[in-house]
Coordinates of N, CA, C and O in Angstrom, one line a residue:
M1 N 1.4 -0.7 0.2 CA 0.0 0.0 -0.1 C 0.8 1.2 -0.1 O 2.0 0.9 1.1
P2 N 0.2 1.6 -1.1 CA 1.1 3.6 -0.7 C 1.4 4.0 0.4 O 0.9 4.4 1.7
N3 N 2.9 5.2 0.5 CA 2.3 5.6 2.3 C 1.5 6.5 2.3 O 0.9 7.1 1.3
Q4 N 0.9 6.3 3.7 CA -0.1 7.4 4.0 C 0.3 8.5 5.6 O 1.1 7.8 6.0
T5 N -0.6 8.7 5.5 CA -0.2 10.2 6.4 C -1.5 9.1 8.1 O -1.7 8.0 7.1
S6 N -1.0 9.4 9.3 CA -1.4 9.0 10.4 C -2.7 9.7 10.2 O -3.6 8.2 10.0
S7 N -3.9 10.3 9.2 CA -5.3 10.3 9.9 C -5.6 9.5 8.4 O -5.8 8.7 8.6
Q8 N -4.7 9.3 7.4 CA -5.5 8.1 5.9 C -5.3 7.0 6.1 O -6.8 6.5 6.5
S9 N -3.6 6.5 8.1 CA -4.1 5.3 8.3 C -5.6 5.1 9.4 O -5.4 3.1 9.0
I10 N -6.1 5.2 9.7 CA -6.6 5.8 11.0 C -8.0 5.4 10.2 O -8.9 4.5 10.2
F11 N -8.1 6.8 9.5 CA -9.7 6.3 8.5 C -9.2 5.5 7.9 O -10.2 4.2 8.0
L12 N -7.9 4.7 7.3 CA -8.5 3.4 6.6 C -8.5 2.0 7.3 O -9.6 0.9 7.0
R13 N -8.3 1.7 8.3 CA -8.6 0.9 9.7 C -9.8 0.8 10.1 O -10.3 0.0 9.7
G14 N -10.5 2.4 10.7 CA -11.6 2.9 11.0 C -13.2 2.1 9.5 O -13.5 1.6 10.1
L15 N -11.9 2.6 8.1 CA -13.2 1.9 7.2 C -13.4 -0.1 7.3 O -13.8 -0.8 7.0
S16 N -11.8 -0.5 7.3 CA -11.7 -1.4 7.2 C -12.3 -2.6 8.2 O -12.9 -3.1 7.8
E17 N -12.0 -2.5 9.5 CA -13.1 -2.2 10.5 C -14.7 -2.1 10.8 O -15.5 -3.2 11.0
A18 N -15.0 -1.6 9.8 CA -16.6 -1.1 9.8 C -17.0 -2.3 8.2 O -18.5 -2.2 8.6
R19 N -16.0 -2.2 7.7 CA -16.6 -3.1 6.7 C -16.1 -4.2 6.5 O -15.7 -4.4 5.1
D20 N -15.3 -5.3 7.2 CA -14.5 -5.9 7.6 C -14.9 -7.6 7.0 O -14.3 -8.4 7.0
D21 N -16.3 -7.8 6.8 CA -16.7 -8.7 6.2 C -17.4 -8.4 4.6 O -17.5 -9.1 3.4
W22 N -15.6 -7.2 3.9 CA -16.7 -7.0 2.8 C -15.2 -7.2 2.2 O -13.7 -7.3 2.4
Q23 N -14.4 -8.4 0.9 CA -14.3 -9.2 0.4 C -12.6 -8.2 0.0 O -13.7 -7.7 -1.2
R24 N -11.4 -7.7 0.0 CA -10.9 -6.5 -1.2 C -9.9 -7.4 -1.7 O -10.5 -8.5 -2.1
V25 N -10.4 -6.3 -3.5 CA -9.6 -7.0 -4.5 C -8.7 -6.2 -4.1 O -8.0 -6.8 -5.4
G26 N -7.5 -5.5 -3.8 CA -6.2 -5.0 -3.6 C -6.4 -4.2 -5.2 O -5.2 -3.9 -5.5
Q27 N -7.5 -2.8 -4.9 CA -7.7 -2.1 -6.0 C -7.5 -1.0 -5.3 O -7.6 0.4 -5.5
Y28 N -7.0 -0.6 -4.2 CA -6.3 1.2 -3.9 C -6.0 1.6 -4.5 O -4.7 1.3 -5.0
D29 N -6.4 2.9 -4.3 CA -6.3 4.1 -5.6 C -7.2 5.2 -4.7 O -8.5 5.5 -4.8
P30 N -6.8 5.8 -4.0 CA -7.0 7.2 -3.2 C -7.6 8.1 -3.8 O -8.6 8.7 -3.4
E31 N -7.8 8.3 -4.7 CA -8.0 8.9 -5.9 C -9.4 8.6 -6.2 O -9.9 9.0 -7.5
S32 N -10.1 7.2 -6.3 CA -11.1 6.6 -7.1 C -12.1 6.5 -6.7 O -13.2 7.8 -7.2
I33 N -12.6 7.1 -4.9 CA -14.5 7.8 -5.4 C -14.4 9.4 -5.8 O -15.1 9.8 -6.1
P34 N -13.4 9.7 -5.5 CA -12.2 11.8 -6.6 C -13.2 11.9 -6.7 O -14.0 11.8 -8.2
S35 N -12.6 11.0 -8.3 CA -12.3 11.2 -9.8 C -13.7 9.9 -10.0 O -14.4 11.0 -11.0
V36 N -14.3 9.0 -9.4 CA -15.5 8.8 -10.1 C -17.1 9.8 -9.8 O -17.4 10.0 -10.6
Q37 N -17.0 10.6 -8.9 CA -17.9 11.0 -8.6 C -18.2 13.0 -9.0 O -18.5 13.0 -9.2
A38 N -16.0 12.6 -9.5 CA -16.1 13.7 -10.3 C -16.5 13.5 -12.1 O -16.9 14.5 -12.8
E39 N -17.1 12.3 -12.4 CA -17.3 12.0 -13.3 C -18.6 11.6 -13.4 O -18.6 12.7 -14.8
I40 N -18.9 12.0 -12.9 CA -19.8 11.6 -12.4 C -21.4 12.9 -12.6 O -22.2 13.1 -13.0
E41 N -19.9 13.8 -11.6 CA -20.7 15.3 -11.9 C -20.8 16.4 -13.0 O -22.0 16.9 -13.5
S42 N -19.6 16.0 -13.8 CA -19.1 16.2 -15.3 C -21.2 15.7 -16.0 O -21.0 16.7 -17.4
L43 N -21.4 14.5 -15.9 CA -22.5 14.6 -16.3 C -23.4 16.1 -16.4 O -24.3 16.2 -17.0
R44 N -23.2 16.6 -15.0 CA -24.9 17.7 -15.3 C -24.7 18.7 -16.1 O -26.0 19.3 -16.0
T45 N -23.8 18.4 -17.2 CA -23.4 19.5 -17.8 C -23.9 19.2 -19.6 O -24.1 20.3 -19.9
L46 N -24.6 18.2 -19.0 CA -25.2 17.2 -20.3 C -27.1 18.2 -20.8 O -27.3 18.2 -20.0
A47 N -26.6 19.1 -22.0 CA -27.6 19.3 -22.7 C -28.8 18.2 -22.9 O -28.6 17.7 -23.6
P48 N -30.5 19.0 -23.2 CA -31.1 17.9 -23.9 C -30.3 17.6 -25.3 O -29.6 18.7 -26.3
N49 N -30.9 16.7 -25.6 CA -29.8 15.9 -27.2 C -28.7 16.3 -27.2 O -28.1 16.0 -28.7
W50 N -28.5 15.6 -26.2 CA -26.4 15.2 -26.5 C -26.1 14.8 -26.9 O -24.5 14.5 -27.0
D51 N -26.8 13.6 -27.2 CA -26.0 12.7 -28.4 C -26.8 13.4 -29.6 O -27.2 11.8 -30.4
G52 N -28.0 14.2 -30.0 CA -27.7 14.3 -31.3 C -29.8 13.5 -31.3 O -29.1 13.1 -32.8
Y53 N -29.8 12.4 -30.4 CA -30.7 11.5 -31.4 C -32.0 12.3 -30.2 O -33.1 11.0 -29.9
G54 N -32.0 12.7 -29.5 CA -33.0 13.7 -28.7 C -32.7 12.8 -27.2 O -34.3 13.1 -26.4
A55 N -31.6 12.6 -26.7 CA -31.4 12.3 -25.8 C -31.6 13.4 -24.0 O -31.3 14.5 -24.9
L56 N -32.5 12.8 -23.5 CA -32.6 13.6 -22.0 C -31.7 14.0 -21.4 O -30.7 13.6 -21.4
P57 N -31.4 15.8 -21.2 CA -30.6 15.0 -19.6 C -29.9 14.6 -18.8 O -31.2 14.2 -18.8
I58 N -29.1 14.7 -17.8 CA -29.1 13.3 -17.0 C -29.4 14.3 -16.0 O -29.5 15.0 -15.4
D59 N -31.5 13.8 -14.7 CA -31.0 13.9 -14.1 C -30.6 14.5 -12.8 O -29.7 13.5 -12.9
A60 N -30.6 15.0 -12.4 CA -30.6 15.6 -11.1 C -29.3 14.9 -10.4 O -28.9 14.9 -9.3
A61 N -31.1 14.5 -8.9 CA -31.4 14.0 -8.7 C -30.6 12.0 -8.7 O -30.1 11.8 -7.8
V62 N -30.4 11.6 -9.4 CA -30.1 10.9 -10.8 C -28.2 11.1 -9.6 O -27.7 10.1 -9.6
I63 N -27.9 12.0 -10.3 CA -26.9 12.5 -10.5 C -25.9 12.1 -8.6 O -24.7 12.0 -8.7
D64 N -26.6 12.8 -7.8 CA -26.1 13.6 -6.4 C -26.4 12.2 -5.9 O -26.1 11.8 -5.1
A65 N -27.6 11.4 -6.8 CA -27.4 10.1 -5.3 C -26.7 8.7 -6.5 O -25.9 8.4 -5.6
A66 N -26.4 8.7 -7.1 CA -24.7 7.9 -7.5 C -23.3 8.8 -7.2 O -22.7 7.4 -6.2
K67 N -23.8 10.1 -6.9 CA -22.5 10.1 -6.1 C -22.1 9.9 -4.3 O -21.0 9.7 -4.7
T68 N -22.7 10.1 -4.4 CA -23.4 9.6 -2.5 C -23.1 7.9 -2.5 O -22.8 7.5 -1.5
F69 N -23.8 7.1 -3.3 CA -23.5 5.8 -3.6 C -22.0 5.4 -3.3 O -21.9 4.8 -2.9
I70 N -21.4 5.9 -4.6 CA -20.1 5.9 -4.8 C -19.1 6.1 -3.7 O -18.3 5.4 -3.5
G71 N -19.6 7.0 -2.6 CA -19.1 7.1 -1.4 C -18.9 7.0 -0.4 O -18.5 6.7 0.6
N72 N -20.3 5.9 -0.7 CA -20.6 4.9 1.0 C -20.0 4.0 -0.3 O -20.2 2.5 1.2
L73 N -18.9 3.5 -1.2 CA -17.8 2.1 -1.6 C -16.6 2.0 -0.5 O -16.1 3.7 -0.7
P74 N -15.9 1.6 -0.1 CA -14.2 1.6 -0.2 C -14.3 1.4 -0.9 O -14.2 1.1 -2.8
D75 N -13.1 2.2 -1.4 CA -12.4 2.4 -2.8 C -11.5 1.7 -3.2 O -11.0 1.7 -3.8
D76 N -11.4 0.9 -2.5 CA -10.2 -1.2 -2.3 C -11.6 -1.7 -3.0 O -11.2 -2.9 -3.3
L77 N -12.8 -1.7 -2.7 CA -13.8 -2.3 -3.5 C -12.9 -3.0 -4.9 O -13.2 -4.7 -5.5
A78 N -13.5 -2.2 -5.7 CA -13.0 -2.5 -6.9 C -12.4 -1.1 -7.9 O -11.8 -0.1 -7.6
F79 N -12.2 -1.6 -9.1 CA -11.1 -1.2 -9.7 C -12.0 -0.1 -10.6 O -13.6 0.2 -10.4
R80 N -11.9 1.8 -10.9 CA -13.1 2.5 -11.1 C -13.4 1.9 -12.7 O -13.5 1.3 -13.2
P81 N -15.8 2.2 -11.9 CA -16.4 1.5 -13.4 C -16.4 2.2 -14.0 O -15.5 3.9 -14.2
H82 N -16.4 1.9 -15.0 CA -17.2 2.7 -16.2 C -17.7 3.1 -16.5 O -18.6 2.8 -15.5
V83 N -18.4 5.0 -16.3 CA -19.8 5.8 -16.0 C -20.0 6.5 -17.4 O -18.9 7.4 -18.1
A84 N -21.8 6.0 -17.4 CA -21.9 6.0 -19.4 C -23.0 6.9 -18.8 O -24.1 6.5 -18.3
P85 N -23.4 8.6 -19.2 CA -24.8 8.9 -18.9 C -25.8 7.8 -20.1 O -25.7 7.7 -21.3
L86 N -27.7 7.9 -19.9 CA -27.8 7.4 -21.3 C -28.3 7.9 -21.6 O -29.5 9.1 -20.8
S87 N -29.7 7.6 -22.1 CA -30.1 8.8 -23.2 C -31.1 8.9 -22.3 O -32.2 10.0 -23.2
N88 N -31.9 8.6 -21.7 CA -33.6 8.7 -21.0 C -33.0 9.4 -19.9 O -34.6 9.1 -18.9
G89 N -32.4 9.7 -19.8 CA -32.0 10.5 -18.3 C -30.8 10.3 -16.9 O -31.4 11.0 -15.9
T90 N -31.0 8.9 -17.5 CA -30.1 8.3 -16.9 C -28.6 8.4 -16.6 O -27.9 8.7 -17.2
L91 N -28.5 7.2 -15.8 CA -26.6 7.0 -15.7 C -26.4 5.4 -15.3 O -27.3 4.7 -14.6
Q92 N -25.1 5.6 -16.0 CA -25.3 3.7 -15.6 C -23.2 4.6 -15.1 O -22.7 4.3 -15.6
M93 N -23.1 3.0 -14.2 CA -21.5 2.0 -13.9 C -21.5 0.6 -14.0 O -22.5 -0.1 -14.2
E94 N -20.4 0.8 -14.8 CA -20.5 -0.7 -14.9 C -18.7 -1.4 -15.3 O -17.5 -0.3 -15.3
W95 N -18.7 -2.5 -14.4 CA -17.8 -3.0 -14.5 C -17.4 -4.5 -15.2 O -18.3 -4.5 -15.4
E96 N -16.9 -4.8 -15.6 CA -16.0 -5.9 -16.6 C -15.0 -6.1 -16.2 O -13.4 -5.7 -15.5
N97 N -14.4 -7.5 -15.9 CA -13.4 -9.1 -15.5 C -14.0 -10.1 -16.0 O -14.3 -10.4 -15.8
V98 N -13.3 -9.7 -17.5 CA -13.2 -10.7 -18.9 C -13.6 -11.7 -17.9 O -12.6 -12.7 -17.5
P99 N -14.6 -12.5 -18.4 CA -15.8 -13.0 -19.9 C -16.5 -12.5 -18.7 O -18.0 -11.9 -18.9
K100 N -16.7 -11.6 -17.6 CA -17.9 -11.7 -16.0 C -18.0 -9.3 -16.5 O -16.9 -8.9 -17.1
S101 N -19.5 -9.1 -16.4 CA -19.3 -7.9 -16.1 C -20.6 -8.0 -15.3 O -22.0 -8.5 -15.5
L102 N -20.5 -6.4 -14.4 CA -22.0 -5.7 -14.3 C -22.0 -4.4 -14.4 O -21.3 -3.5 -14.8
E103 N -24.2 -4.0 -14.5 CA -24.1 -2.3 -14.9 C -25.0 -2.3 -13.6 O -25.8 -3.4 -13.4
L104 N -25.0 -1.3 -13.2 CA -25.8 -0.8 -12.3 C -26.3 0.3 -13.1 O -25.5 1.4 -13.1
E105 N -27.7 0.5 -13.4 CA -28.1 1.7 -13.5 C -28.8 2.9 -12.9 O -30.3 1.5 -12.3
F106 N -28.4 3.4 -12.8 CA -29.4 4.6 -11.4 C -30.1 4.8 -12.7 O -30.8 5.9 -13.3
V107 N -31.9 3.8 -12.2 CA -33.3 4.3 -13.0 C -33.8 5.4 -12.8 O -35.0 6.2 -12.9
S108 N -33.3 5.6 -10.5 CA -33.9 6.7 -10.3 C -33.4 7.5 -8.8 O -32.4 6.4 -9.1
P109 N -33.5 8.6 -8.6 CA -32.5 8.4 -7.5 C -32.7 7.6 -6.3 O -31.9 7.9 -5.2
H110 N -33.5 6.2 -6.4 CA -34.2 5.3 -5.2 C -33.8 4.5 -5.6 O -33.5 2.9 -5.1
S111 N -33.4 3.9 -7.3 CA -33.8 2.8 -7.0 C -33.0 2.4 -8.3 O -32.2 2.5 -9.4
I112 N -32.3 1.1 -8.7 CA -30.5 0.3 -9.0 C -30.7 -0.9 -9.5 O -31.9 -1.6 -9.1
R113 N -31.1 -0.8 -11.3 CA -31.7 -2.1 -12.2 C -29.7 -2.4 -12.6 O -29.5 -1.9 -12.4
Y114 N -29.8 -3.8 -11.8 CA -28.5 -4.4 -12.9 C -28.5 -5.2 -13.5 O -30.0 -5.9 -13.4
L115 N -27.7 -5.5 -14.7 CA -27.3 -6.6 -15.6 C -25.9 -7.1 -14.1 O -24.7 -6.2 -14.6
Q116 N -26.5 -8.6 -14.9 CA -24.2 -9.4 -14.0 C -24.9 -10.4 -15.5 O -25.1 -11.2 -15.0
W117 N -23.9 -10.7 -15.4 CA -23.9 -11.0 -17.2 C -22.0 -11.7 -16.6 O -21.0 -11.5 -16.1
H118 N -22.4 -12.9 -17.4 CA -21.4 -14.4 -16.9 C -21.8 -15.5 -18.5 O -21.8 -16.1 -18.2
P119 N -21.1 -14.8 -19.9 CA -21.1 -16.1 -21.1 C -20.8 -16.9 -20.6 O -21.9 -18.4 -20.9
E120 N -20.2 -17.4 -20.1 CA -19.1 -18.9 -20.4 C -19.3 -19.9 -19.6 O -20.3 -21.3 -19.1
E121 N -21.5 -18.8 -17.9 CA -21.8 -20.6 -17.2 C -23.5 -19.7 -17.5 O -24.1 -20.3 -17.1
G122 N -23.8 -18.9 -18.3 CA -24.7 -18.9 -18.8 C -25.3 -18.2 -18.1 O -26.9 -18.0 -18.0
L123 N -24.9 -16.9 -17.3 CA -25.3 -16.1 -16.4 C -25.5 -14.8 -16.8 O -25.0 -13.9 -17.6
E124 N -27.5 -14.8 -16.2 CA -27.4 -13.5 -17.4 C -28.6 -13.2 -16.1 O -30.0 -13.2 -16.2
E125 N -28.3 -12.4 -15.9 CA -29.4 -12.1 -13.8 C -29.5 -10.0 -14.1 O -29.1 -9.6 -14.1
V126 N -30.4 -10.4 -14.2 CA -32.1 -8.9 -14.3 C -32.3 -8.8 -12.6 O -32.5 -9.4 -12.6
G127 N -32.6 -7.3 -12.1 CA -32.8 -6.9 -11.5 C -32.6 -5.3 -10.9 O -31.8 -4.6 -11.5
R128 N -33.1 -5.2 -9.0 CA -33.6 -4.4 -8.4 C -32.9 -3.9 -7.3 O -33.3 -5.5 -6.7
F129 N -32.8 -3.4 -7.2 CA -32.2 -2.6 -5.4 C -32.3 -1.9 -5.6 O -31.9 -0.8 -6.6
P130 N -32.9 -1.2 -4.0 CA -32.5 0.8 -3.7 C -31.2 0.9 -4.1 O -30.3 0.1 -3.3
V131 N -31.2 2.4 -4.1 CA -30.1 3.1 -5.0 C -29.3 2.4 -1.9 O -27.8 2.8 -2.7
R132 N -29.6 2.5 -1.2 CA -29.4 2.9 0.0 C -29.6 1.8 -0.1 O -27.6 0.8 1.2
D133 N -28.9 0.9 -0.3 CA -28.4 -1.5 -0.1 C -27.5 -1.2 -1.2 O -27.3 -1.9 -2.2
I134 N -26.0 -0.3 0.2 CA -24.4 -0.7 -0.5 C -24.2 -1.9 -0.3 O -23.3 -2.8 -1.4
E135 N -24.5 -3.3 0.6 CA -24.3 -5.1 1.1 C -24.4 -5.4 -0.4 O -24.0 -6.3 -0.3
T136 N -26.0 -4.8 -1.3 CA -26.4 -5.7 -1.8 C -25.0 -5.4 -3.4 O -24.6 -6.5 -4.6
A137 N -25.3 -3.9 -3.9 CA -24.5 -3.5 -4.2 C -23.2 -4.1 -4.3 O -21.7 -4.3 -5.3
A138 N -22.2 -3.7 -2.8 CA -20.4 -4.6 -2.7 C -20.6 -6.3 -3.2 O -19.6 -7.0 -3.7
D139 N -21.8 -7.3 -2.6 CA -22.6 -8.3 -3.2 C -22.1 -9.0 -4.5 O -21.3 -9.9 -5.5
L140 N -22.4 -8.0 -5.2 CA -22.4 -7.3 -7.4 C -21.1 -7.0 -7.3 O -20.4 -7.6 -7.9
I141 N -20.6 -6.0 -6.8 CA -20.0 -5.8 -7.3 C -18.5 -6.9 -6.4 O -17.4 -6.9 -7.7
R142 N -18.0 -7.3 -6.2 CA -17.3 -8.9 -5.4 C -17.7 -9.5 -6.7 O -16.4 -10.3 -6.8
W143 N -18.7 -9.6 -6.5 CA -18.8 -11.6 -7.9 C -17.8 -11.0 -8.9 O -17.8 -12.1 -9.3
C144 N -18.7 -9.5 -9.4 CA -17.2 -9.0 -10.5 C -16.1 -9.5 -10.8 O -15.3 -9.5 -11.3
M145 N -15.7 -8.9 -9.3 CA -14.6 -8.4 -9.3 C -13.9 -10.1 -8.8 O -12.7 -10.2 -9.1
S146 N -14.1 -11.3 -9.0 CA -14.0 -13.0 -8.7 C -13.2 -13.2 -9.1 O -13.3 -12.7 -10.4
E147 N -12.1 -14.3 -9.4 CA -11.2 -14.8 -10.4 C -12.9 -15.6 -11.2 O -13.7 -16.2 -10.4
A148 N -12.6 -15.4 -11.9 CA -13.4 -16.1 -13.0 C -13.5 -17.7 -13.1 O -12.5 -18.1 -12.9
S149 N -14.4 -18.1 -12.9 CA -14.3 -20.2 -13.0 C -13.6 -19.9 -14.5 O -13.9 -20.1 -15.8
K150 N -13.6 -21.4 -14.7 CA -12.3 -22.0 -15.3 C -13.3 -23.0 -16.2 O -14.5 -23.8 -15.6

């Protein structure tokens, strides 16, 4: 782990103790959460028709919910997700750990729709969970980051 100040070390130890049931994947990146939050915030500037096909601007409440959500995940649970605006005014975070992939679409400020996909195992699961359900999100992300079955 990179050199840390005393306060960073205390913070990380506290985070680890608070979430000691979460498997770490060794993706420590102190800039991960602020960087993803900034990427999400940048979607606020998209005007109507930002894609040239009539796309809606991204709902401000969805942006706020997604920023809070990512801030509640530990910064070393996974590598940074790809953040994508969707033409219906929502946004999506995507993780890929070939051959597995996970998509979390913030369909409202309160609800996430997910797609969990592993073509080699014939898995294609779609579901929903509340934005505040960080444990379900962490389980899905852990699944995606875990070593793929051979």
